[in-house]
């Protein structure tokens, strides 16, 4: 299984992300994950929000405290460069939190700023050090 992240956004920004995802590459629907092919990168996309069933009440409460009501998109990706470029395209100018699946919730703007400072930043490696 490839690594995943979760985009947590207020409903209006969630919808904007869904529209952007469907426009930036070859998008096709699948049974579990939809597929987005963009240049040499391929992504799994789940806009159903079913991943929220795996969150405990404290996590949901913490997210609501930070951004209000929200929806979730799960993205499966192959590498840092692919996910970095995709995030620049889909979350720029929007509000929400990226769940790294490594114990961190990071605001979209902070994620993009971190990539600008360190283009090969990988939250998976940073936490292992």
Short mmCIF file of N, CA, C and O in Angstrom, two decimals:
data_model
loop_
_atom_site.label_atom_id
_atom_site.label_comp_id
_atom_site.label_asym_id
_atom_site.label_seq_id
_atom_site.Cartn_x
_atom_site.Cartn_y
_atom_site.Cartn_z
N UNK A 1 0.84 -1.19 0.00
CA UNK A 1 0.00 0.00 0.00
C UNK A 1 0.88 1.24 0.00
O UNK A 1 1.87 1.33 0.71
N UNK A 2 0.49 2.21 -0.79
CA UNK A 2 1.24 3.46 -0.86
C UNK A 2 0.85 4.35 0.31
O UNK A 2 -0.20 4.16 0.93
N UNK A 3 1.69 5.35 0.64
CA UNK A 3 1.35 6.26 1.74
C UNK A 3 0.10 7.08 1.41
O UNK A 3 -0.23 7.28 0.24
N UNK A 4 -0.57 7.53 2.46
CA UNK A 4 -1.77 8.36 2.30
C UNK A 4 -1.69 9.58 3.19
O UNK A 4 -0.99 9.59 4.21
N UNK A 5 -2.42 10.60 2.78
CA UNK A 5 -2.68 11.77 3.61
C UNK A 5 -4.18 12.02 3.58
O UNK A 5 -4.88 11.47 2.72
N UNK A 6 -4.64 12.85 4.49
CA UNK A 6 -6.06 13.20 4.53
C UNK A 6 -6.16 14.72 4.53
O UNK A 6 -5.52 15.40 5.35
N UNK A 7 -6.95 15.24 3.61
CA UNK A 7 -7.23 16.67 3.56
C UNK A 7 -8.54 16.92 4.28
O UNK A 7 -9.57 16.35 3.93
N UNK A 8 -8.49 17.75 5.31
CA UNK A 8 -9.65 18.07 6.14
C UNK A 8 -10.00 19.53 5.88
O UNK A 8 -9.20 20.42 6.20
N UNK A 9 -11.17 19.78 5.32
CA UNK A 9 -11.53 21.13 4.89
C UNK A 9 -12.96 21.46 5.25
O UNK A 9 -13.83 20.58 5.26
N UNK A 10 -13.23 22.77 5.47
CA UNK A 10 -14.63 23.18 5.58
C UNK A 10 -15.37 22.79 4.30
O UNK A 10 -14.74 22.67 3.23
N UNK A 11 -16.68 22.55 4.37
CA UNK A 11 -17.42 22.03 3.21
C UNK A 11 -17.20 22.80 1.90
O UNK A 11 -17.04 22.19 0.85
N UNK A 12 -17.18 24.13 1.95
CA UNK A 12 -17.03 24.89 0.70
C UNK A 12 -15.63 24.70 0.09
O UNK A 12 -15.48 24.58 -1.12
N UNK A 13 -14.59 24.64 0.92
CA UNK A 13 -13.24 24.40 0.41
C UNK A 13 -13.07 22.94 0.00
O UNK A 13 -12.36 22.65 -0.97
N UNK A 14 -13.73 22.04 0.68
CA UNK A 14 -13.72 20.63 0.29
C UNK A 14 -14.22 20.50 -1.16
O UNK A 14 -13.60 19.83 -1.99
N UNK A 15 -15.32 21.16 -1.45
CA UNK A 15 -15.90 21.08 -2.80
C UNK A 15 -14.95 21.67 -3.83
O UNK A 15 -14.80 21.13 -4.92
N UNK A 16 -14.27 22.76 -3.49
CA UNK A 16 -13.30 23.36 -4.42
C UNK A 16 -12.15 22.39 -4.70
O UNK A 16 -11.68 22.28 -5.83
N UNK A 17 -11.70 21.68 -3.67
CA UNK A 17 -10.62 20.71 -3.86
C UNK A 17 -11.07 19.57 -4.77
O UNK A 17 -10.34 19.17 -5.68
N UNK A 18 -12.28 19.08 -4.57
CA UNK A 18 -12.81 18.01 -5.42
C UNK A 18 -12.83 18.46 -6.88
O UNK A 18 -12.37 17.73 -7.77
N UNK A 19 -13.32 19.66 -7.13
CA UNK A 19 -13.36 20.19 -8.50
C UNK A 19 -11.94 20.31 -9.07
O UNK A 19 -11.69 19.90 -10.21
N UNK A 20 -11.02 20.83 -8.29
CA UNK A 20 -9.63 20.97 -8.76
C UNK A 20 -9.01 19.62 -9.07
O UNK A 20 -8.32 19.47 -10.07
N UNK A 21 -9.24 18.64 -8.22
CA UNK A 21 -8.68 17.30 -8.45
C UNK A 21 -9.17 16.72 -9.77
O UNK A 21 -8.41 16.09 -10.51
N UNK A 22 -10.42 16.95 -10.08
CA UNK A 22 -10.99 16.37 -11.30
C UNK A 22 -10.55 17.09 -12.56
O UNK A 22 -10.71 16.55 -13.66
N UNK A 23 -9.98 18.28 -12.40
CA UNK A 23 -9.57 19.07 -13.57
C UNK A 23 -8.08 19.04 -13.88
O UNK A 23 -7.68 19.47 -14.95
N UNK A 24 -7.24 18.55 -12.97
CA UNK A 24 -5.80 18.74 -13.16
C UNK A 24 -5.09 17.53 -13.77
O UNK A 24 -3.87 17.52 -13.85
N UNK A 25 -5.84 16.55 -14.18
CA UNK A 25 -5.22 15.38 -14.79
C UNK A 25 -6.29 14.47 -15.34
O UNK A 25 -7.45 14.85 -15.47
N UNK A 26 -5.90 13.24 -15.65
CA UNK A 26 -6.85 12.24 -16.12
C UNK A 26 -7.48 11.59 -14.88
O UNK A 26 -6.81 10.89 -14.13
N UNK A 27 -8.76 11.87 -14.67
CA UNK A 27 -9.46 11.42 -13.47
C UNK A 27 -10.47 10.35 -13.86
O UNK A 27 -11.26 10.53 -14.78
N UNK A 28 -10.45 9.23 -13.16
CA UNK A 28 -11.43 8.17 -13.42
C UNK A 28 -11.92 7.61 -12.09
O UNK A 28 -11.16 7.50 -11.14
N UNK A 29 -13.20 7.28 -12.06
CA UNK A 29 -13.79 6.76 -10.84
C UNK A 29 -13.50 5.28 -10.69
O UNK A 29 -13.39 4.55 -11.67
N UNK A 30 -13.34 4.87 -9.42
CA UNK A 30 -13.08 3.47 -9.11
C UNK A 30 -13.98 2.99 -8.00
O UNK A 30 -14.75 3.76 -7.45
N UNK A 31 -13.85 1.72 -7.65
CA UNK A 31 -14.70 1.15 -6.60
C UNK A 31 -14.35 1.69 -5.22
O UNK A 31 -15.22 2.06 -4.46
N UNK A 32 -13.07 1.69 -4.89
CA UNK A 32 -12.64 2.15 -3.57
C UNK A 32 -11.98 3.52 -3.71
O UNK A 32 -12.43 4.49 -3.12
N UNK A 33 -10.94 3.58 -4.49
CA UNK A 33 -10.26 4.84 -4.77
C UNK A 33 -10.49 5.22 -6.22
O UNK A 33 -10.41 4.37 -7.11
N UNK A 34 -10.79 6.50 -6.44
CA UNK A 34 -10.75 7.01 -7.79
C UNK A 34 -9.28 7.12 -8.15
O UNK A 34 -8.40 7.04 -7.28
N UNK A 35 -8.99 7.33 -9.42
CA UNK A 35 -7.60 7.42 -9.86
C UNK A 35 -7.39 8.75 -10.57
O UNK A 35 -8.19 9.16 -11.40
N UNK A 36 -6.30 9.40 -10.20
CA UNK A 36 -5.88 10.64 -10.85
C UNK A 36 -4.47 10.42 -11.38
O UNK A 36 -3.56 10.12 -10.62
N UNK A 37 -4.32 10.55 -12.70
CA UNK A 37 -3.00 10.46 -13.33
C UNK A 37 -2.64 11.85 -13.81
O UNK A 37 -3.42 12.51 -14.52
N UNK A 38 -1.44 12.27 -13.41
CA UNK A 38 -0.97 13.60 -13.72
C UNK A 38 0.52 13.51 -14.01
O UNK A 38 1.30 13.19 -13.12
N UNK A 39 0.89 13.74 -15.29
CA UNK A 39 2.27 13.57 -15.73
C UNK A 39 2.74 12.18 -15.31
O UNK A 39 2.05 11.20 -15.58
N UNK A 40 3.88 12.04 -14.62
CA UNK A 40 4.37 10.71 -14.23
C UNK A 40 3.82 10.26 -12.88
O UNK A 40 4.20 9.20 -12.38
N UNK A 41 2.91 11.02 -12.31
CA UNK A 41 2.38 10.71 -10.98
C UNK A 41 0.97 10.15 -11.06
O UNK A 41 0.16 10.57 -11.88
N UNK A 42 0.72 9.21 -10.16
CA UNK A 42 -0.60 8.60 -10.07
C UNK A 42 -1.06 8.67 -8.61
O UNK A 42 -0.27 8.44 -7.70
N UNK A 43 -2.33 8.98 -8.41
CA UNK A 43 -2.88 9.15 -7.07
C UNK A 43 -4.16 8.34 -6.93
O UNK A 43 -4.93 8.22 -7.88
N UNK A 44 -4.39 7.84 -5.74
CA UNK A 44 -5.68 7.31 -5.38
C UNK A 44 -6.43 8.43 -4.66
O UNK A 44 -5.84 9.15 -3.86
N UNK A 45 -7.70 8.59 -4.96
CA UNK A 45 -8.50 9.67 -4.38
C UNK A 45 -9.80 9.09 -3.84
O UNK A 45 -10.53 8.41 -4.55
N UNK A 46 -10.08 9.37 -2.56
CA UNK A 46 -11.34 8.96 -1.95
C UNK A 46 -11.99 10.20 -1.36
O UNK A 46 -11.53 10.74 -0.35
N UNK A 47 -13.06 10.66 -2.00
CA UNK A 47 -13.76 11.85 -1.53
C UNK A 47 -14.98 11.51 -0.67
O UNK A 47 -15.72 12.40 -0.26
N UNK A 48 -15.17 10.23 -0.37
CA UNK A 48 -16.36 9.80 0.37
C UNK A 48 -16.37 10.26 1.83
O UNK A 48 -17.42 10.34 2.44
N UNK A 49 -15.18 10.51 2.38
CA UNK A 49 -15.10 10.89 3.79
C UNK A 49 -15.18 9.71 4.74
O UNK A 49 -15.16 9.89 5.96
N UNK A 50 -15.25 8.50 4.21
CA UNK A 50 -15.37 7.31 5.07
C UNK A 50 -14.20 7.16 6.03
O UNK A 50 -14.33 6.52 7.08
N UNK A 51 -13.07 7.75 5.71
CA UNK A 51 -11.90 7.69 6.59
C UNK A 51 -12.20 8.28 7.97
O UNK A 51 -11.58 7.91 8.96
N UNK A 52 -13.17 9.16 8.04
CA UNK A 52 -13.50 9.79 9.32
C UNK A 52 -14.03 8.78 10.34
O UNK A 52 -13.98 9.03 11.54
N UNK A 53 -14.48 7.63 9.87
CA UNK A 53 -14.91 6.56 10.78
C UNK A 53 -13.74 6.06 11.64
O UNK A 53 -13.95 5.50 12.70
N UNK A 54 -12.52 6.28 11.17
CA UNK A 54 -11.33 5.83 11.89
C UNK A 54 -10.84 6.86 12.92
O UNK A 54 -9.94 6.57 13.70
N UNK A 55 -11.40 8.05 12.92
CA UNK A 55 -11.01 9.10 13.86
C UNK A 55 -11.76 8.91 15.17
O UNK A 55 -12.94 8.57 15.18
N UNK A 56 -11.07 9.16 16.29
CA UNK A 56 -11.77 9.09 17.56
C UNK A 56 -12.42 10.45 17.87
O UNK A 56 -12.15 11.44 17.20
N UNK A 57 -13.27 10.46 18.86
CA UNK A 57 -14.03 11.67 19.20
C UNK A 57 -13.14 12.86 19.53
O UNK A 57 -13.44 13.99 19.16
N UNK A 58 -12.04 12.62 20.24
CA UNK A 58 -11.13 13.71 20.59
C UNK A 58 -10.50 14.32 19.35
O UNK A 58 -10.34 15.55 19.27
N UNK A 59 -10.13 13.49 18.38
CA UNK A 59 -9.55 14.01 17.14
C UNK A 59 -10.55 14.87 16.39
O UNK A 59 -10.23 15.97 15.91
N UNK A 60 -11.77 14.39 16.27
CA UNK A 60 -12.82 15.14 15.57
C UNK A 60 -13.09 16.46 16.28
O UNK A 60 -13.20 17.52 15.65
N UNK A 61 -13.15 16.42 17.60
CA UNK A 61 -13.39 17.65 18.38
C UNK A 61 -12.26 18.65 18.17
O UNK A 61 -12.49 19.84 18.00
N UNK A 62 -11.02 18.17 18.17
CA UNK A 62 -9.85 19.04 17.95
C UNK A 62 -9.90 19.68 16.57
O UNK A 62 -9.65 20.89 16.42
N UNK A 63 -10.23 18.91 15.56
CA UNK A 63 -10.31 19.44 14.20
C UNK A 63 -11.43 20.48 14.11
O UNK A 63 -11.24 21.56 13.55
N UNK A 64 -12.59 20.19 14.68
CA UNK A 64 -13.71 21.14 14.65
C UNK A 64 -13.35 22.44 15.38
O UNK A 64 -13.75 23.52 14.96
N UNK A 65 -12.59 22.32 16.45
CA UNK A 65 -12.16 23.51 17.17
C UNK A 65 -11.28 24.39 16.29
O UNK A 65 -11.34 25.61 16.35
N UNK A 66 -10.48 23.76 15.45
CA UNK A 66 -9.54 24.50 14.59
C UNK A 66 -10.17 25.05 13.32
O UNK A 66 -9.85 26.16 12.91
N UNK A 67 -11.07 24.26 12.68
CA UNK A 67 -11.59 24.71 11.38
C UNK A 67 -13.11 24.67 11.26
O UNK A 67 -13.66 24.98 10.21
N UNK A 68 -13.82 24.28 12.30
CA UNK A 68 -15.28 24.19 12.22
C UNK A 68 -15.70 22.87 11.59
O UNK A 68 -14.95 21.89 11.59
N UNK A 69 -16.91 22.86 11.04
CA UNK A 69 -17.39 21.65 10.37
C UNK A 69 -16.46 21.34 9.21
O UNK A 69 -15.93 22.25 8.57
N UNK A 70 -16.29 20.05 8.90
CA UNK A 70 -15.33 19.69 7.86
C UNK A 70 -15.70 18.40 7.17
O UNK A 70 -16.52 17.63 7.66
N UNK A 71 -15.08 18.20 6.02
CA UNK A 71 -15.17 16.97 5.25
C UNK A 71 -13.76 16.49 4.96
O UNK A 71 -12.81 17.26 5.08
N UNK A 72 -13.63 15.22 4.55
CA UNK A 72 -12.31 14.63 4.36
C UNK A 72 -12.14 14.05 2.96
O UNK A 72 -13.08 13.51 2.37
N UNK A 73 -10.91 14.16 2.48
CA UNK A 73 -10.48 13.52 1.23
C UNK A 73 -9.21 12.75 1.54
O UNK A 73 -8.26 13.31 2.10
N UNK A 74 -9.18 11.49 1.19
CA UNK A 74 -7.97 10.68 1.35
C UNK A 74 -7.23 10.66 0.02
O UNK A 74 -7.85 10.43 -1.03
N UNK A 75 -5.93 10.92 0.08
CA UNK A 75 -5.08 10.86 -1.12
C UNK A 75 -3.99 9.83 -0.91
O UNK A 75 -3.26 9.88 0.08
N UNK A 76 -3.88 8.92 -1.84
CA UNK A 76 -2.81 7.93 -1.85
C UNK A 76 -1.80 8.42 -2.89
O UNK A 76 -2.17 8.82 -3.99
N UNK A 77 -0.52 8.40 -2.52
CA UNK A 77 0.50 8.98 -3.41
C UNK A 77 1.74 8.10 -3.45
O UNK A 77 1.94 7.25 -2.59
N UNK A 78 2.59 8.37 -4.44
CA UNK A 78 3.78 7.53 -4.61
C UNK A 78 5.05 8.17 -4.07
O UNK A 78 5.98 7.45 -3.71
N UNK A 79 5.12 9.48 -4.01
CA UNK A 79 6.35 10.11 -3.55
C UNK A 79 6.16 11.57 -3.20
O UNK A 79 5.13 12.18 -3.52
N UNK A 80 7.17 12.12 -2.55
CA UNK A 80 7.11 13.49 -2.06
C UNK A 80 6.90 14.50 -3.18
O UNK A 80 6.09 15.42 -3.07
N UNK A 81 7.64 14.36 -4.26
CA UNK A 81 7.54 15.34 -5.35
C UNK A 81 6.13 15.34 -5.93
O UNK A 81 5.55 16.39 -6.19
N UNK A 82 5.56 14.16 -6.10
CA UNK A 82 4.20 14.06 -6.63
C UNK A 82 3.19 14.74 -5.71
O UNK A 82 2.38 15.54 -6.16
N UNK A 83 3.24 14.42 -4.42
CA UNK A 83 2.24 14.99 -3.51
C UNK A 83 2.46 16.48 -3.31
O UNK A 83 1.51 17.25 -3.21
N UNK A 84 3.72 16.92 -3.30
CA UNK A 84 4.01 18.34 -3.18
C UNK A 84 3.37 19.11 -4.33
O UNK A 84 2.66 20.09 -4.13
N UNK A 85 3.61 18.67 -5.56
CA UNK A 85 3.08 19.36 -6.72
C UNK A 85 1.56 19.34 -6.74
O UNK A 85 0.91 20.33 -7.09
N UNK A 86 0.98 18.22 -6.34
CA UNK A 86 -0.48 18.13 -6.29
C UNK A 86 -1.05 19.10 -5.25
O UNK A 86 -2.02 19.81 -5.52
N UNK A 87 -0.44 19.15 -4.08
CA UNK A 87 -0.93 20.04 -3.02
C UNK A 87 -0.86 21.51 -3.45
O UNK A 87 -1.78 22.28 -3.16
N UNK A 88 0.20 21.90 -4.14
CA UNK A 88 0.28 23.28 -4.65
C UNK A 88 -0.93 23.59 -5.53
O UNK A 88 -1.47 24.69 -5.48
N UNK A 89 -1.35 22.63 -6.31
CA UNK A 89 -2.47 22.84 -7.22
C UNK A 89 -3.83 22.85 -6.53
O UNK A 89 -4.70 23.61 -6.91
N UNK A 90 -4.01 21.99 -5.54
CA UNK A 90 -5.38 21.80 -5.03
C UNK A 90 -5.70 22.52 -3.73
O UNK A 90 -6.88 22.75 -3.46
N UNK A 91 -4.73 22.88 -2.90
CA UNK A 91 -5.08 23.55 -1.64
C UNK A 91 -4.68 25.02 -1.59
O UNK A 91 -5.02 25.71 -0.63
N UNK A 92 -3.98 25.50 -2.59
CA UNK A 92 -3.55 26.90 -2.63
C UNK A 92 -4.75 27.83 -2.42
O UNK A 92 -5.77 27.71 -3.10
N UNK A 93 -4.66 28.71 -1.43
CA UNK A 93 -5.70 29.70 -1.18
C UNK A 93 -6.90 29.17 -0.41
O UNK A 93 -7.86 29.91 -0.20
N UNK A 94 -6.87 27.93 0.01
CA UNK A 94 -7.99 27.34 0.74
C UNK A 94 -7.61 27.09 2.19
O UNK A 94 -6.44 27.05 2.54
N UNK A 95 -8.63 26.90 3.02
CA UNK A 95 -8.36 26.62 4.43
C UNK A 95 -8.61 25.15 4.72
O UNK A 95 -9.42 24.50 4.08
N UNK A 96 -7.85 24.66 5.69
CA UNK A 96 -8.02 23.29 6.11
C UNK A 96 -6.75 22.75 6.72
O UNK A 96 -5.76 23.46 6.89
N UNK A 97 -6.79 21.48 7.05
CA UNK A 97 -5.67 20.81 7.71
C UNK A 97 -5.28 19.56 6.92
O UNK A 97 -6.15 18.83 6.44
N UNK A 98 -3.99 19.33 6.84
CA UNK A 98 -3.48 18.09 6.26
C UNK A 98 -3.14 17.15 7.41
O UNK A 98 -2.37 17.51 8.29
N UNK A 99 -3.76 15.99 7.40
CA UNK A 99 -3.42 14.93 8.36
C UNK A 99 -2.37 14.08 7.67
O UNK A 99 -2.65 13.42 6.67
N UNK A 100 -1.16 14.08 8.21
CA UNK A 100 -0.04 13.37 7.59
C UNK A 100 -0.13 11.86 7.77
O UNK A 100 0.63 11.14 7.15
N UNK A 101 -1.01 11.40 8.62
CA UNK A 101 -1.07 9.99 9.03
C UNK A 101 0.18 9.60 9.80
O UNK A 101 0.48 8.42 9.96
N UNK A 102 0.90 10.61 10.28
CA UNK A 102 2.07 10.41 11.14
C UNK A 102 1.92 11.26 12.40
O UNK A 102 2.89 11.72 12.95
N UNK A 103 0.68 11.48 12.81
CA UNK A 103 0.41 12.16 14.07
C UNK A 103 0.39 13.68 14.01
O UNK A 103 0.35 14.32 15.04
N UNK A 104 0.42 14.24 12.81
CA UNK A 104 0.42 15.70 12.70
C UNK A 104 -0.76 16.20 11.90
O UNK A 104 -1.13 15.60 10.88
N UNK A 105 -1.32 17.31 12.35
CA UNK A 105 -2.30 18.08 11.59
C UNK A 105 -1.65 19.41 11.27
O UNK A 105 -1.28 20.15 12.19
N UNK A 106 -1.50 19.71 9.99
CA UNK A 106 -0.79 20.92 9.58
C UNK A 106 -1.69 21.75 8.67
O UNK A 106 -2.26 21.22 7.71
N UNK A 107 -1.81 23.05 8.95
CA UNK A 107 -2.62 23.92 8.12
C UNK A 107 -2.08 23.94 6.70
O UNK A 107 -0.88 23.90 6.47
N UNK A 108 -2.99 24.03 5.73
CA UNK A 108 -2.59 24.00 4.32
C UNK A 108 -1.51 25.04 4.01
O UNK A 108 -0.52 24.74 3.35
N UNK A 109 -1.71 26.27 4.46
CA UNK A 109 -0.74 27.33 4.19
C UNK A 109 0.64 27.00 4.74
O UNK A 109 1.67 27.28 4.11
N UNK A 110 0.67 26.38 5.92
CA UNK A 110 1.94 26.00 6.53
C UNK A 110 2.62 24.88 5.73
O UNK A 110 3.83 24.86 5.58
N UNK A 111 1.83 23.95 5.21
CA UNK A 111 2.39 22.87 4.39
C UNK A 111 3.06 23.45 3.15
O UNK A 111 4.20 23.11 2.82
N UNK A 112 2.36 24.35 2.46
CA UNK A 112 2.91 24.94 1.24
C UNK A 112 4.14 25.78 1.55
O UNK A 112 5.14 25.74 0.80
N UNK A 113 4.12 26.53 2.65
CA UNK A 113 5.29 27.33 3.04
C UNK A 113 6.48 26.42 3.35
O UNK A 113 7.62 26.74 2.99
N UNK A 114 6.23 25.31 4.01
CA UNK A 114 7.31 24.38 4.34
C UNK A 114 7.93 23.81 3.06
O UNK A 114 9.15 23.69 2.96
N UNK A 115 7.09 23.47 2.07
CA UNK A 115 7.61 22.98 0.80
C UNK A 115 8.41 24.05 0.07
O UNK A 115 9.37 23.74 -0.62
N UNK A 116 8.02 25.31 0.21
CA UNK A 116 8.80 26.39 -0.43
C UNK A 116 10.18 26.49 0.19
O UNK A 116 11.16 26.69 -0.51
N UNK A 117 10.26 26.36 1.51
CA UNK A 117 11.55 26.42 2.20
C UNK A 117 12.39 25.18 1.94
O UNK A 117 13.61 25.25 1.85
N UNK A 118 11.74 24.04 1.88
CA UNK A 118 12.43 22.75 1.77
C UNK A 118 11.66 21.86 0.78
O UNK A 118 10.81 21.06 1.18
N UNK A 119 11.92 22.00 -0.53
CA UNK A 119 11.13 21.32 -1.55
C UNK A 119 11.04 19.80 -1.41
O UNK A 119 10.06 19.20 -1.85
N UNK A 120 12.01 19.17 -0.80
CA UNK A 120 11.98 17.71 -0.64
C UNK A 120 11.53 17.28 0.76
O UNK A 120 11.71 16.11 1.14
N UNK A 121 10.93 18.19 1.50
CA UNK A 121 10.44 17.89 2.84
C UNK A 121 9.53 16.67 2.80
O UNK A 121 8.66 16.53 1.95
N UNK A 122 9.75 15.77 3.72
CA UNK A 122 8.94 14.55 3.83
C UNK A 122 8.59 14.37 5.29
O UNK A 122 9.45 14.02 6.11
N UNK A 123 7.35 14.61 5.66
CA UNK A 123 6.93 14.52 7.06
C UNK A 123 7.17 13.11 7.62
O UNK A 123 7.36 12.97 8.81
N UNK A 124 7.20 12.11 6.78
CA UNK A 124 7.44 10.73 7.25
C UNK A 124 8.85 10.57 7.78
O UNK A 124 9.07 9.94 8.79
N UNK A 125 9.83 11.17 7.11
CA UNK A 125 11.22 11.08 7.52
C UNK A 125 11.50 12.00 8.71
O UNK A 125 12.17 11.62 9.66
N UNK A 126 10.96 13.21 8.67
CA UNK A 126 11.19 14.18 9.73
C UNK A 126 10.77 13.64 11.10
O UNK A 126 11.43 13.88 12.10
N UNK A 127 9.69 12.89 11.14
CA UNK A 127 9.21 12.36 12.41
C UNK A 127 9.99 11.14 12.87
O UNK A 127 10.02 10.82 14.05
N UNK A 128 10.65 10.46 11.95
CA UNK A 128 11.41 9.27 12.30
C UNK A 128 12.78 9.63 12.90
O UNK A 128 13.41 8.81 13.56
N UNK A 129 13.24 10.85 12.66
CA UNK A 129 14.56 11.26 13.14
C UNK A 129 14.59 11.55 14.62
O UNK A 129 13.66 11.81 15.26
#
